[in-house]
Amino acid sequence: MTGRTDSETGRPVPADPATPAIGVAIVSFNSGDVVLDCLESLIASQGVRLHIVVVDNASTDDTVALIRDWASGRPGYVVAGDLPFPLTAAPKPLTLVESDGPAAVPAAPSVLLVHAGVNGGYAAGVNAGLMSLAKVPGLDRFWILNPDSAVPASSAHAFATQPVPEAGFSLMGGRVNYLEDPDCIQIDGGRVNWRTGVTMNVGIGAPASTTPAPDPASLDFITGASMVVSRAFWDRAGSMAEDYFLYYEEVDWAMRRGDLPLAYCPGGIVYHRAGTSIGSPRLDRVGSPFSLYFKHRNRMRFMRRFRPLAWPTAQAFTLLKAAQMAMKGHRREAAVLLGASFDRPPPVEVRQRIKGPAARLAFGKEYAP
């Protein structure tokens, strides 16, 4: 546990202040089907003090109600049977602090729930979470974690104590495996093809049990699904860019690290239910139109920002990739990719999912129904 359990009451006792500490920021949007396993696995962490904040981006499902019920100990929560490690639900109730803006995050087993009020996108949620974690004195590592993840009991301690260069680090990653296939790596870190803007998951598809950890010097960025941010980097680089809305925010952020190196934590293992809400591509499937739109709109946005001279080769890739997808029968997806890359208005299936004030943040304008 993040603390010990009182033998008489069965209630968690907060960890000793001398125990290593790390903050955790989780951004939720319609994450009711996955977020509780993420929280339970964090609460079960060993040898570390956690400061956990969940920023809810105006979920329209039962995410908030489920978190409240979970913390109160109301019956109904059952640990998912497909987790690749043993997990026992923590004694309840737990303290749930709610806020409409950034607030200091208490130590676990308490959880801070920040109501964003609008779906401002992934980066906006992360920034709100980090602003809360930055209010905790002495906390110098902030772990950004996807809500559709679950973590073994040792991962938080590993991230909190991983040795780093004396001058510090910017962003730290670990190994993210597919939860549905626990020995299959999803990502060990990322690289960018600077001619096309396409990002590559290092280690994807390789067996986790036999694949060595990567050299962080060979990486261009750390995945936003599980990324530890140093306070030094946060103070220097500032917030994540919010104009991407979804995808490429962490790649952009890593480009602003200056002389602070990337770091890697071999013990920082995370199991991820990849693409549960947005239909991200996997080894066995093409991405959804929603995923493809933001991925390729933002690929070109990123290239214009950091490699404008490579715009022609990046768009040549667009044409070739769209033709390849169409030949494989994915004509609608090919059309979405083309439109997004050339900054055309979002397709109807994307507009239907993001409306009102959120649409202005995602697209720069609202669209009629």
PDB file of N, CA, C and O in Angstrom, residues 203-273:
ATOM      1  N   GLY A 203      10.021  -0.515 -29.834  1.00  0.00           N
ATOM      2  CA  GLY A 203       9.736  -1.792 -29.179  1.00  0.00           C
ATOM      3  C   GLY A 203       8.380  -2.377 -29.483  1.00  0.00           C
ATOM      4  O   GLY A 203       8.075  -3.489 -29.031  1.00  0.00           O
ATOM      5  N   ILE A 204       7.549  -1.703 -30.235  1.00  0.00           N
ATOM      6  CA  ILE A 204       6.179  -2.165 -30.437  1.00  0.00           C
ATOM      7  C   ILE A 204       6.147  -3.586 -31.003  1.00  0.00           C
ATOM      8  O   ILE A 204       6.848  -3.921 -31.959  1.00  0.00           O
ATOM      9  N   GLY A 205       5.342  -4.421 -30.375  1.00  0.00           N
ATOM     10  CA  GLY A 205       5.162  -5.794 -30.813  1.00  0.00           C
ATOM     11  C   GLY A 205       6.205  -6.767 -30.316  1.00  0.00           C
ATOM     12  O   GLY A 205       6.049  -7.975 -30.472  1.00  0.00           O
ATOM     13  N   ALA A 206       7.280  -6.278 -29.694  1.00  0.00           N
ATOM     14  CA  ALA A 206       8.349  -7.154 -29.215  1.00  0.00           C
ATOM     15  C   ALA A 206       7.963  -7.784 -27.879  1.00  0.00           C
ATOM     16  O   ALA A 206       7.165  -7.222 -27.121  1.00  0.00           O
ATOM     17  N   PRO A 207       8.524  -8.948 -27.555  1.00  0.00           N
ATOM     18  CA  PRO A 207       8.216  -9.579 -26.267  1.00  0.00           C
ATOM     19  C   PRO A 207       8.853  -8.805 -25.112  1.00  0.00           C
ATOM     20  O   PRO A 207      10.061  -8.570 -25.103  1.00  0.00           O
ATOM     21  N   ALA A 208       8.033  -8.434 -24.141  1.00  0.00           N
ATOM     22  CA  ALA A 208       8.544  -7.658 -23.012  1.00  0.00           C
ATOM     23  C   ALA A 208       9.546  -8.437 -22.179  1.00  0.00           C
ATOM     24  O   ALA A 208      10.483  -7.866 -21.612  1.00  0.00           O
ATOM     25  N   SER A 209       9.372  -9.743 -22.113  1.00  0.00           N
ATOM     26  CA  SER A 209      10.215 -10.569 -21.241  1.00  0.00           C
ATOM     27  C   SER A 209      11.649 -10.693 -21.718  1.00  0.00           C
ATOM     28  O   SER A 209      12.545 -11.011 -20.922  1.00  0.00           O
ATOM     29  N   THR A 210      11.909 -10.463 -22.991  1.00  0.00           N
ATOM     30  CA  THR A 210      13.259 -10.663 -23.516  1.00  0.00           C
ATOM     31  C   THR A 210      13.843  -9.416 -24.189  1.00  0.00           C
ATOM     32  O   THR A 210      14.989  -9.463 -24.646  1.00  0.00           O
ATOM     33  N   THR A 211      13.100  -8.344 -24.261  1.00  0.00           N
ATOM     34  CA  THR A 211      13.575  -7.143 -24.958  1.00  0.00           C
ATOM     35  C   THR A 211      14.265  -6.202 -23.981  1.00  0.00           C
ATOM     36  O   THR A 211      13.675  -5.813 -22.969  1.00  0.00           O
ATOM     37  N   PRO A 212      15.517  -5.830 -24.250  1.00  0.00           N
ATOM     38  CA  PRO A 212      16.222  -4.928 -23.330  1.00  0.00           C
ATOM     39  C   PRO A 212      15.625  -3.521 -23.352  1.00  0.00           C
ATOM     40  O   PRO A 212      14.970  -3.117 -24.310  1.00  0.00           O
ATOM     41  N   ALA A 213      15.872  -2.786 -22.282  1.00  0.00           N
ATOM     42  CA  ALA A 213      15.419  -1.400 -22.205  1.00  0.00           C
ATOM     43  C   ALA A 213      16.155  -0.556 -23.238  1.00  0.00           C
ATOM     44  O   ALA A 213      17.313  -0.820 -23.559  1.00  0.00           O
ATOM     45  N   PRO A 214      15.521   0.468 -23.769  1.00  0.00           N
ATOM     46  CA  PRO A 214      16.188   1.310 -24.762  1.00  0.00           C
ATOM     47  C   PRO A 214      17.152   2.291 -24.103  1.00  0.00           C
ATOM     48  O   PRO A 214      17.059   2.582 -22.910  1.00  0.00           O
ATOM     49  N   ASP A 215      18.065   2.809 -24.894  1.00  0.00           N
ATOM     50  CA  ASP A 215      18.921   3.897 -24.463  1.00  0.00           C
ATOM     51  C   ASP A 215      18.115   5.186 -24.592  1.00  0.00           C
ATOM     52  O   ASP A 215      17.677   5.545 -25.687  1.00  0.00           O
ATOM     53  N   PRO A 216      17.866   5.910 -23.496  1.00  0.00           N
ATOM     54  CA  PRO A 216      17.038   7.112 -23.612  1.00  0.00           C
ATOM     55  C   PRO A 216      17.614   8.155 -24.556  1.00  0.00           C
ATOM     56  O   PRO A 216      16.864   8.970 -25.117  1.00  0.00           O
ATOM     57  N   ALA A 217      18.918   8.129 -24.773  1.00  0.00           N
ATOM     58  CA  ALA A 217      19.531   9.078 -25.699  1.00  0.00           C
ATOM     59  C   ALA A 217      19.093   8.824 -27.139  1.00  0.00           C
ATOM     60  O   ALA A 217      19.223   9.700 -27.999  1.00  0.00           O
ATOM     61  N   SER A 218      18.574   7.619 -27.412  1.00  0.00           N
ATOM     62  CA  SER A 218      18.127   7.281 -28.764  1.00  0.00           C
ATOM     63  C   SER A 218      16.671   7.677 -29.004  1.00  0.00           C
ATOM     64  O   SER A 218      16.164   7.514 -30.115  1.00  0.00           O
ATOM     65  N   LEU A 219      15.992   8.182 -27.979  1.00  0.00           N
ATOM     66  CA  LEU A 219      14.573   8.508 -28.082  1.00  0.00           C
ATOM     67  C   LEU A 219      14.373   9.987 -28.401  1.00  0.00           C
ATOM     68  O   LEU A 219      15.185  10.838 -28.025  1.00  0.00           O
ATOM     69  N   ASP A 220      13.272  10.286 -29.086  1.00  0.00           N
ATOM     70  CA  ASP A 220      12.893  11.672 -29.348  1.00  0.00           C
ATOM     71  C   ASP A 220      11.837  12.176 -28.381  1.00  0.00           C
ATOM     72  O   ASP A 220      11.748  13.377 -28.126  1.00  0.00           O
ATOM     73  N   PHE A 221      11.014  11.273 -27.858  1.00  0.00           N
ATOM     74  CA  PHE A 221       9.961  11.691 -26.943  1.00  0.00           C
ATOM     75  C   PHE A 221       9.531  10.518 -26.076  1.00  0.00           C
ATOM     76  O   PHE A 221       9.910   9.363 -26.319  1.00  0.00           O
ATOM     77  N   ILE A 222       8.731  10.820 -25.064  1.00  0.00           N
ATOM     78  CA  ILE A 222       8.159   9.833 -24.158  1.00  0.00           C
ATOM     79  C   ILE A 222       6.650   9.823 -24.364  1.00  0.00           C
ATOM     80  O   ILE A 222       6.027  10.881 -24.509  1.00  0.00           O
ATOM     81  N   THR A 223       6.042   8.650 -24.387  1.00  0.00           N
ATOM     82  CA  THR A 223       4.609   8.570 -24.624  1.00  0.00           C
ATOM     83  C   THR A 223       3.816   9.236 -23.504  1.00  0.00           C
ATOM     84  O   THR A 223       4.131   9.098 -22.315  1.00  0.00           O
ATOM     85  N   GLY A 224       2.753   9.937 -23.889  1.00  0.00           N
ATOM     86  CA  GLY A 224       1.873  10.560 -22.913  1.00  0.00           C
ATOM     87  C   GLY A 224       1.031   9.577 -22.139  1.00  0.00           C
ATOM     88  O   GLY A 224       0.396   9.952 -21.145  1.00  0.00           O
ATOM     89  N   ALA A 225       1.023   8.300 -22.539  1.00  0.00           N
ATOM     90  CA  ALA A 225       0.255   7.296 -21.798  1.00  0.00           C
ATOM     91  C   ALA A 225       0.865   7.035 -20.431  1.00  0.00           C
ATOM     92  O   ALA A 225       0.151   6.680 -19.481  1.00  0.00           O
ATOM     93  N   SER A 226       2.185   7.204 -20.310  1.00  0.00           N
ATOM     94  CA  SER A 226       2.895   7.022 -19.040  1.00  0.00           C
ATOM     95  C   SER A 226       4.188   7.825 -19.124  1.00  0.00           C
ATOM     96  O   SER A 226       5.161   7.380 -19.735  1.00  0.00           O
ATOM     97  N   MET A 227       4.187   8.992 -18.503  1.00  0.00           N
ATOM     98  CA  MET A 227       5.304   9.920 -18.664  1.00  0.00           C
ATOM     99  C   MET A 227       5.526  10.663 -17.352  1.00  0.00           C
ATOM    100  O   MET A 227       4.602  11.265 -16.807  1.00  0.00           O
ATOM    101  N   VAL A 228       6.745  10.608 -16.846  1.00  0.00           N
ATOM    102  CA  VAL A 228       7.094  11.320 -15.621  1.00  0.00           C
ATOM    103  C   VAL A 228       7.767  12.634 -15.997  1.00  0.00           C
ATOM    104  O   VAL A 228       8.719  12.655 -16.785  1.00  0.00           O
ATOM    105  N   VAL A 229       7.276  13.705 -15.411  1.00  0.00           N
ATOM    106  CA  VAL A 229       7.746  15.060 -15.694  1.00  0.00           C
ATOM    107  C   VAL A 229       8.521  15.568 -14.485  1.00  0.00           C
ATOM    108  O   VAL A 229       8.044  15.464 -13.350  1.00  0.00           O
ATOM    109  N   SER A 230       9.705  16.111 -14.708  1.00  0.00           N
ATOM    110  CA  SER A 230      10.437  16.696 -13.594  1.00  0.00           C
ATOM    111  C   SER A 230       9.953  18.118 -13.351  1.00  0.00           C
ATOM    112  O   SER A 230       9.542  18.827 -14.281  1.00  0.00           O
ATOM    113  N   ARG A 231      10.001  18.552 -12.092  1.00  0.00           N
ATOM    114  CA  ARG A 231       9.609  19.928 -11.796  1.00  0.00           C
ATOM    115  C   ARG A 231      10.517  20.917 -12.521  1.00  0.00           C
ATOM    116  O   ARG A 231      10.071  21.972 -12.973  1.00  0.00           O
ATOM    117  N   ALA A 232      11.794  20.568 -12.673  1.00  0.00           N
ATOM    118  CA  ALA A 232      12.725  21.454 -13.368  1.00  0.00           C
ATOM    119  C   ALA A 232      12.277  21.681 -14.808  1.00  0.00           C
ATOM    120  O   ALA A 232      12.334  22.806 -15.322  1.00  0.00           O
ATOM    121  N   PHE A 233      11.831  20.606 -15.474  1.00  0.00           N
ATOM    122  CA  PHE A 233      11.346  20.740 -16.844  1.00  0.00           C
ATOM    123  C   PHE A 233      10.060  21.562 -16.875  1.00  0.00           C
ATOM    124  O   PHE A 233       9.882  22.430 -17.741  1.00  0.00           O
ATOM    125  N   TRP A 234       9.141  21.281 -15.970  1.00  0.00           N
ATOM    126  CA  TRP A 234       7.871  22.021 -15.900  1.00  0.00           C
ATOM    127  C   TRP A 234       8.132  23.508 -15.703  1.00  0.00           C
ATOM    128  O   TRP A 234       7.520  24.360 -16.355  1.00  0.00           O
ATOM    129  N   ASP A 235       9.071  23.848 -14.821  1.00  0.00           N
ATOM    130  CA  ASP A 235       9.395  25.246 -14.574  1.00  0.00           C
ATOM    131  C   ASP A 235      10.018  25.898 -15.801  1.00  0.00           C
ATOM    132  O   ASP A 235       9.786  27.079 -16.078  1.00  0.00           O
ATOM    133  N   ARG A 236      10.820  25.127 -16.548  1.00  0.00           N
ATOM    134  CA  ARG A 236      11.536  25.699 -17.691  1.00  0.00           C
ATOM    135  C   ARG A 236      10.682  25.735 -18.960  1.00  0.00           C
ATOM    136  O   ARG A 236      10.597  26.769 -19.633  1.00  0.00           O
ATOM    137  N   ALA A 237      10.055  24.626 -19.301  1.00  0.00           N
ATOM    138  CA  ALA A 237       9.338  24.519 -20.580  1.00  0.00           C
ATOM    139  C   ALA A 237       7.905  25.021 -20.493  1.00  0.00           C
ATOM    140  O   ALA A 237       7.307  25.363 -21.517  1.00  0.00           O
ATOM    141  N   GLY A 238       7.344  25.043 -19.297  1.00  0.00           N
ATOM    142  CA  GLY A 238       5.962  25.473 -19.162  1.00  0.00           C
ATOM    143  C   GLY A 238       4.984  24.379 -19.538  1.00  0.00           C
ATOM    144  O   GLY A 238       5.324  23.193 -19.628  1.00  0.00           O
ATOM    145  N   SER A 239       3.757  24.793 -19.790  1.00  0.00           N
ATOM    146  CA  SER A 239       2.668  23.859 -20.022  1.00  0.00           C
ATOM    147  C   SER A 239       2.770  23.174 -21.374  1.00  0.00           C
ATOM    148  O   SER A 239       3.441  23.651 -22.298  1.00  0.00           O
ATOM    149  N   MET A 240       2.049  22.051 -21.489  1.00  0.00           N
ATOM    150  CA  MET A 240       1.869  21.402 -22.790  1.00  0.00           C
ATOM    151  C   MET A 240       1.093  22.329 -23.729  1.00  0.00           C
ATOM    152  O   MET A 240       0.188  23.054 -23.297  1.00  0.00           O
ATOM    153  N   ALA A 241       1.427  22.291 -25.007  1.00  0.00           N
ATOM    154  CA  ALA A 241       0.669  23.053 -26.004  1.00  0.00           C
ATOM    155  C   ALA A 241      -0.738  22.478 -26.133  1.00  0.00           C
ATOM    156  O   ALA A 241      -0.899  21.281 -26.372  1.00  0.00           O
ATOM    157  N   GLU A 242      -1.755  23.326 -25.974  1.00  0.00           N
ATOM    158  CA  GLU A 242      -3.135  22.850 -25.954  1.00  0.00           C
ATOM    159  C   GLU A 242      -3.816  22.897 -27.314  1.00  0.00           C
ATOM    160  O   GLU A 242      -4.952  22.435 -27.450  1.00  0.00           O
ATOM    161  N   ASP A 243      -3.152  23.426 -28.348  1.00  0.00           N
ATOM    162  CA  ASP A 243      -3.824  23.564 -29.635  1.00  0.00           C
ATOM    163  C   ASP A 243      -3.865  22.276 -30.445  1.00  0.00           C
ATOM    164  O   ASP A 243      -4.523  22.209 -31.475  1.00  0.00           O
ATOM    165  N   TYR A 244      -3.188  21.219 -29.979  1.00  0.00           N
ATOM    166  CA  TYR A 244      -3.288  19.932 -30.671  1.00  0.00           C
ATOM    167  C   TYR A 244      -4.590  19.209 -30.312  1.00  0.00           C
ATOM    168  O   TYR A 244      -5.121  18.454 -31.123  1.00  0.00           O
ATOM    169  N   PHE A 245      -5.063  19.377 -29.100  1.00  0.00           N
ATOM    170  CA  PHE A 245      -6.266  18.754 -28.561  1.00  0.00           C
ATOM    171  C   PHE A 245      -6.074  17.279 -28.269  1.00  0.00           C
ATOM    172  O   PHE A 245      -6.442  16.775 -27.222  1.00  0.00           O
ATOM    173  N   LEU A 246      -5.480  16.555 -29.197  1.00  0.00           N
ATOM    174  CA  LEU A 246      -5.277  15.112 -29.030  1.00  0.00           C
ATOM    175  C   LEU A 246      -4.179  14.664 -29.988  1.00  0.00           C
ATOM    176  O   LEU A 246      -4.265  14.935 -31.196  1.00  0.00           O
ATOM    177  N   TYR A 247      -3.142  14.007 -29.472  1.00  0.00           N
ATOM    178  CA  TYR A 247      -1.983  13.511 -30.210  1.00  0.00           C
ATOM    179  C   TYR A 247      -0.948  14.621 -30.462  1.00  0.00           C
ATOM    180  O   TYR A 247      -1.290  15.752 -30.760  1.00  0.00           O
ATOM    181  N   TYR A 248       0.296  14.235 -30.376  1.00  0.00           N
ATOM    182  CA  TYR A 248       1.481  15.040 -30.663  1.00  0.00           C
ATOM    183  C   TYR A 248       1.811  16.077 -29.596  1.00  0.00           C
ATOM    184  O   TYR A 248       2.848  16.740 -29.689  1.00  0.00           O
ATOM    185  N   GLU A 249       0.985  16.215 -28.560  1.00  0.00           N
ATOM    186  CA  GLU A 249       1.316  17.176 -27.511  1.00  0.00           C
ATOM    187  C   GLU A 249       2.624  16.811 -26.823  1.00  0.00           C
ATOM    188  O   GLU A 249       3.478  17.677 -26.564  1.00  0.00           O
ATOM    189  N   GLU A 250       2.789  15.505 -26.508  1.00  0.00           N
ATOM    190  CA  GLU A 250       3.996  15.099 -25.804  1.00  0.00           C
ATOM    191  C   GLU A 250       5.228  15.167 -26.701  1.00  0.00           C
ATOM    192  O   GLU A 250       6.351  15.358 -26.217  1.00  0.00           O
ATOM    193  N   VAL A 251       5.025  15.001 -28.018  1.00  0.00           N
ATOM    194  CA  VAL A 251       6.156  15.112 -28.956  1.00  0.00           C
ATOM    195  C   VAL A 251       6.612  16.572 -29.015  1.00  0.00           C
ATOM    196  O   VAL A 251       7.808  16.876 -28.929  1.00  0.00           O
ATOM    197  N   ASP A 252       5.663  17.466 -29.132  1.00  0.00           N
ATOM    198  CA  ASP A 252       5.948  18.903 -29.117  1.00  0.00           C
ATOM    199  C   ASP A 252       6.670  19.287 -27.827  1.00  0.00           C
ATOM    200  O   ASP A 252       7.674  20.013 -27.836  1.00  0.00           O
ATOM    201  N   TRP A 253       6.151  18.785 -26.705  1.00  0.00           N
ATOM    202  CA  TRP A 253       6.720  19.121 -25.390  1.00  0.00           C
ATOM    203  C   TRP A 253       8.171  18.682 -25.300  1.00  0.00           C
ATOM    204  O   TRP A 253       9.026  19.414 -24.798  1.00  0.00           O
ATOM    205  N   ALA A 254       8.453  17.480 -25.763  1.00  0.00           N
ATOM    206  CA  ALA A 254       9.828  16.962 -25.690  1.00  0.00           C
ATOM    207  C   ALA A 254      10.801  17.812 -26.503  1.00  0.00           C
ATOM    208  O   ALA A 254      11.997  17.872 -26.184  1.00  0.00           O
ATOM    209  N   MET A 255      10.317  18.475 -27.553  1.00  0.00           N
ATOM    210  CA  MET A 255      11.182  19.328 -28.356  1.00  0.00           C
ATOM    211  C   MET A 255      11.621  20.573 -27.590  1.00  0.00           C
ATOM    212  O   MET A 255      12.550  21.271 -27.999  1.00  0.00           O
ATOM    213  N   ARG A 256      10.971  20.855 -26.454  1.00  0.00           N
ATOM    214  CA  ARG A 256      11.278  22.060 -25.676  1.00  0.00           C
ATOM    215  C   ARG A 256      12.128  21.745 -24.441  1.00  0.00           C
ATOM    216  O   ARG A 256      12.197  22.548 -23.519  1.00  0.00           O
ATOM    217  N   ARG A 257      12.787  20.582 -24.449  1.00  0.00           N
ATOM    218  CA  ARG A 257      13.508  20.176 -23.246  1.00  0.00           C
ATOM    219  C   ARG A 257      14.886  20.802 -23.116  1.00  0.00           C
ATOM    220  O   ARG A 257      15.521  20.699 -22.057  1.00  0.00           O
ATOM    221  N   GLY A 258      15.391  21.445 -24.166  1.00  0.00           N
ATOM    222  CA  GLY A 258      16.700  22.071 -24.078  1.00  0.00           C
ATOM    223  C   GLY A 258      17.784  21.051 -23.764  1.00  0.00           C
ATOM    224  O   GLY A 258      17.856  19.988 -24.395  1.00  0.00           O
ATOM    225  N   ASP A 259      18.609  21.342 -22.754  1.00  0.00           N
ATOM    226  CA  ASP A 259      19.704  20.429 -22.413  1.00  0.00           C
ATOM    227  C   ASP A 259      19.320  19.434 -21.325  1.00  0.00           C
ATOM    228  O   ASP A 259      20.168  18.676 -20.851  1.00  0.00           O
ATOM    229  N   LEU A 260      18.049  19.408 -20.921  1.00  0.00           N
ATOM    230  CA  LEU A 260      17.596  18.405 -19.962  1.00  0.00           C
ATOM    231  C   LEU A 260      17.304  17.111 -20.714  1.00  0.00           C
ATOM    232  O   LEU A 260      16.436  17.078 -21.590  1.00  0.00           O
ATOM    233  N   PRO A 261      17.996  16.031 -20.409  1.00  0.00           N
ATOM    234  CA  PRO A 261      17.838  14.806 -21.203  1.00  0.00           C
ATOM    235  C   PRO A 261      16.552  14.058 -20.881  1.00  0.00           C
ATOM    236  O   PRO A 261      15.934  14.266 -19.823  1.00  0.00           O
ATOM    237  N   LEU A 262      16.161  13.187 -21.794  1.00  0.00           N
ATOM    238  CA  LEU A 262      15.127  12.213 -21.512  1.00  0.00           C
ATOM    239  C   LEU A 262      15.709  11.118 -20.624  1.00  0.00           C
ATOM    240  O   LEU A 262      16.924  10.882 -20.635  1.00  0.00           O
ATOM    241  N   ALA A 263      14.854  10.457 -19.869  1.00  0.00           N
ATOM    242  CA  ALA A 263      15.294   9.386 -18.978  1.00  0.00           C
ATOM    243  C   ALA A 263      14.389   8.182 -19.161  1.00  0.00           C
ATOM    244  O   ALA A 263      13.274   8.293 -19.686  1.00  0.00           O
ATOM    245  N   TYR A 264      14.873   7.024 -18.712  1.00  0.00           N
ATOM    246  CA  TYR A 264      14.098   5.788 -18.826  1.00  0.00           C
ATOM    247  C   TYR A 264      14.201   5.020 -17.519  1.00  0.00           C
ATOM    248  O   TYR A 264      15.281   4.927 -16.911  1.00  0.00           O
ATOM    249  N   CYS A 265      13.070   4.465 -17.090  1.00  0.00           N
ATOM    250  CA  CYS A 265      13.000   3.708 -15.838  1.00  0.00           C
ATOM    251  C   CYS A 265      12.616   2.271 -16.153  1.00  0.00           C
ATOM    252  O   CYS A 265      11.446   1.990 -16.464  1.00  0.00           O
ATOM    253  N   PRO A 266      13.545   1.323 -16.090  1.00  0.00           N
ATOM    254  CA  PRO A 266      13.220  -0.071 -16.423  1.00  0.00           C
ATOM    255  C   PRO A 266      12.124  -0.674 -15.553  1.00  0.00           C
ATOM    256  O   PRO A 266      11.385  -1.555 -16.000  1.00  0.00           O
ATOM    257  N   GLY A 267      12.012  -0.205 -14.316  1.00  0.00           N
ATOM    258  CA  GLY A 267      10.990  -0.760 -13.435  1.00  0.00           C
ATOM    259  C   GLY A 267       9.645  -0.081 -13.546  1.00  0.00           C
ATOM    260  O   GLY A 267       8.683  -0.489 -12.874  1.00  0.00           O
ATOM    261  N   GLY A 268       9.536   0.925 -14.389  1.00  0.00           N
ATOM    262  CA  GLY A 268       8.281   1.663 -14.534  1.00  0.00           C
ATOM    263  C   GLY A 268       7.351   0.986 -15.529  1.00  0.00           C
ATOM    264  O   GLY A 268       7.160   1.456 -16.651  1.00  0.00           O
ATOM    265  N   ILE A 269       6.758  -0.114 -15.127  1.00  0.00           N
ATOM    266  CA  ILE A 269       5.917  -0.926 -16.013  1.00  0.00           C
ATOM    267  C   ILE A 269       4.460  -0.468 -15.918  1.00  0.00           C
ATOM    268  O   ILE A 269       3.930  -0.248 -14.824  1.00  0.00           O
ATOM    269  N   VAL A 270       3.825  -0.353 -17.066  1.00  0.00           N
ATOM    270  CA  VAL A 270       2.399   0.000 -17.145  1.00  0.00           C
ATOM    271  C   VAL A 270       1.736  -0.937 -18.142  1.00  0.00           C
ATOM    272  O   VAL A 270       2.322  -1.270 -19.188  1.00  0.00           O
ATOM    273  N   TYR A 271       0.518  -1.353 -17.817  1.00  0.00           N
ATOM    274  CA  TYR A 271      -0.292  -2.150 -18.741  1.00  0.00           C
ATOM    275  C   TYR A 271      -1.443  -1.279 -19.235  1.00  0.00           C
ATOM    276  O   TYR A 271      -2.176  -0.691 -18.430  1.00  0.00           O
ATOM    277  N   HIS A 272      -1.599  -1.201 -20.543  1.00  0.00           N
ATOM    278  CA  HIS A 272      -2.473  -0.201 -21.160  1.00  0.00           C
ATOM    279  C   HIS A 272      -3.528  -0.861 -22.035  1.00  0.00           C
ATOM    280  O   HIS A 272      -3.196  -1.667 -22.906  1.00  0.00           O
ATOM    281  N   ARG A 273      -4.789  -0.511 -21.798  1.00  0.00           N
ATOM    282  CA  ARG A 273      -5.876  -0.909 -22.701  1.00  0.00           C
ATOM    283  C   ARG A 273      -5.893   0.101 -23.846  1.00  0.00           C
ATOM    284  O   ARG A 273      -6.635   1.087 -23.812  1.00  0.00           O
TER     285      ARG A 273
END
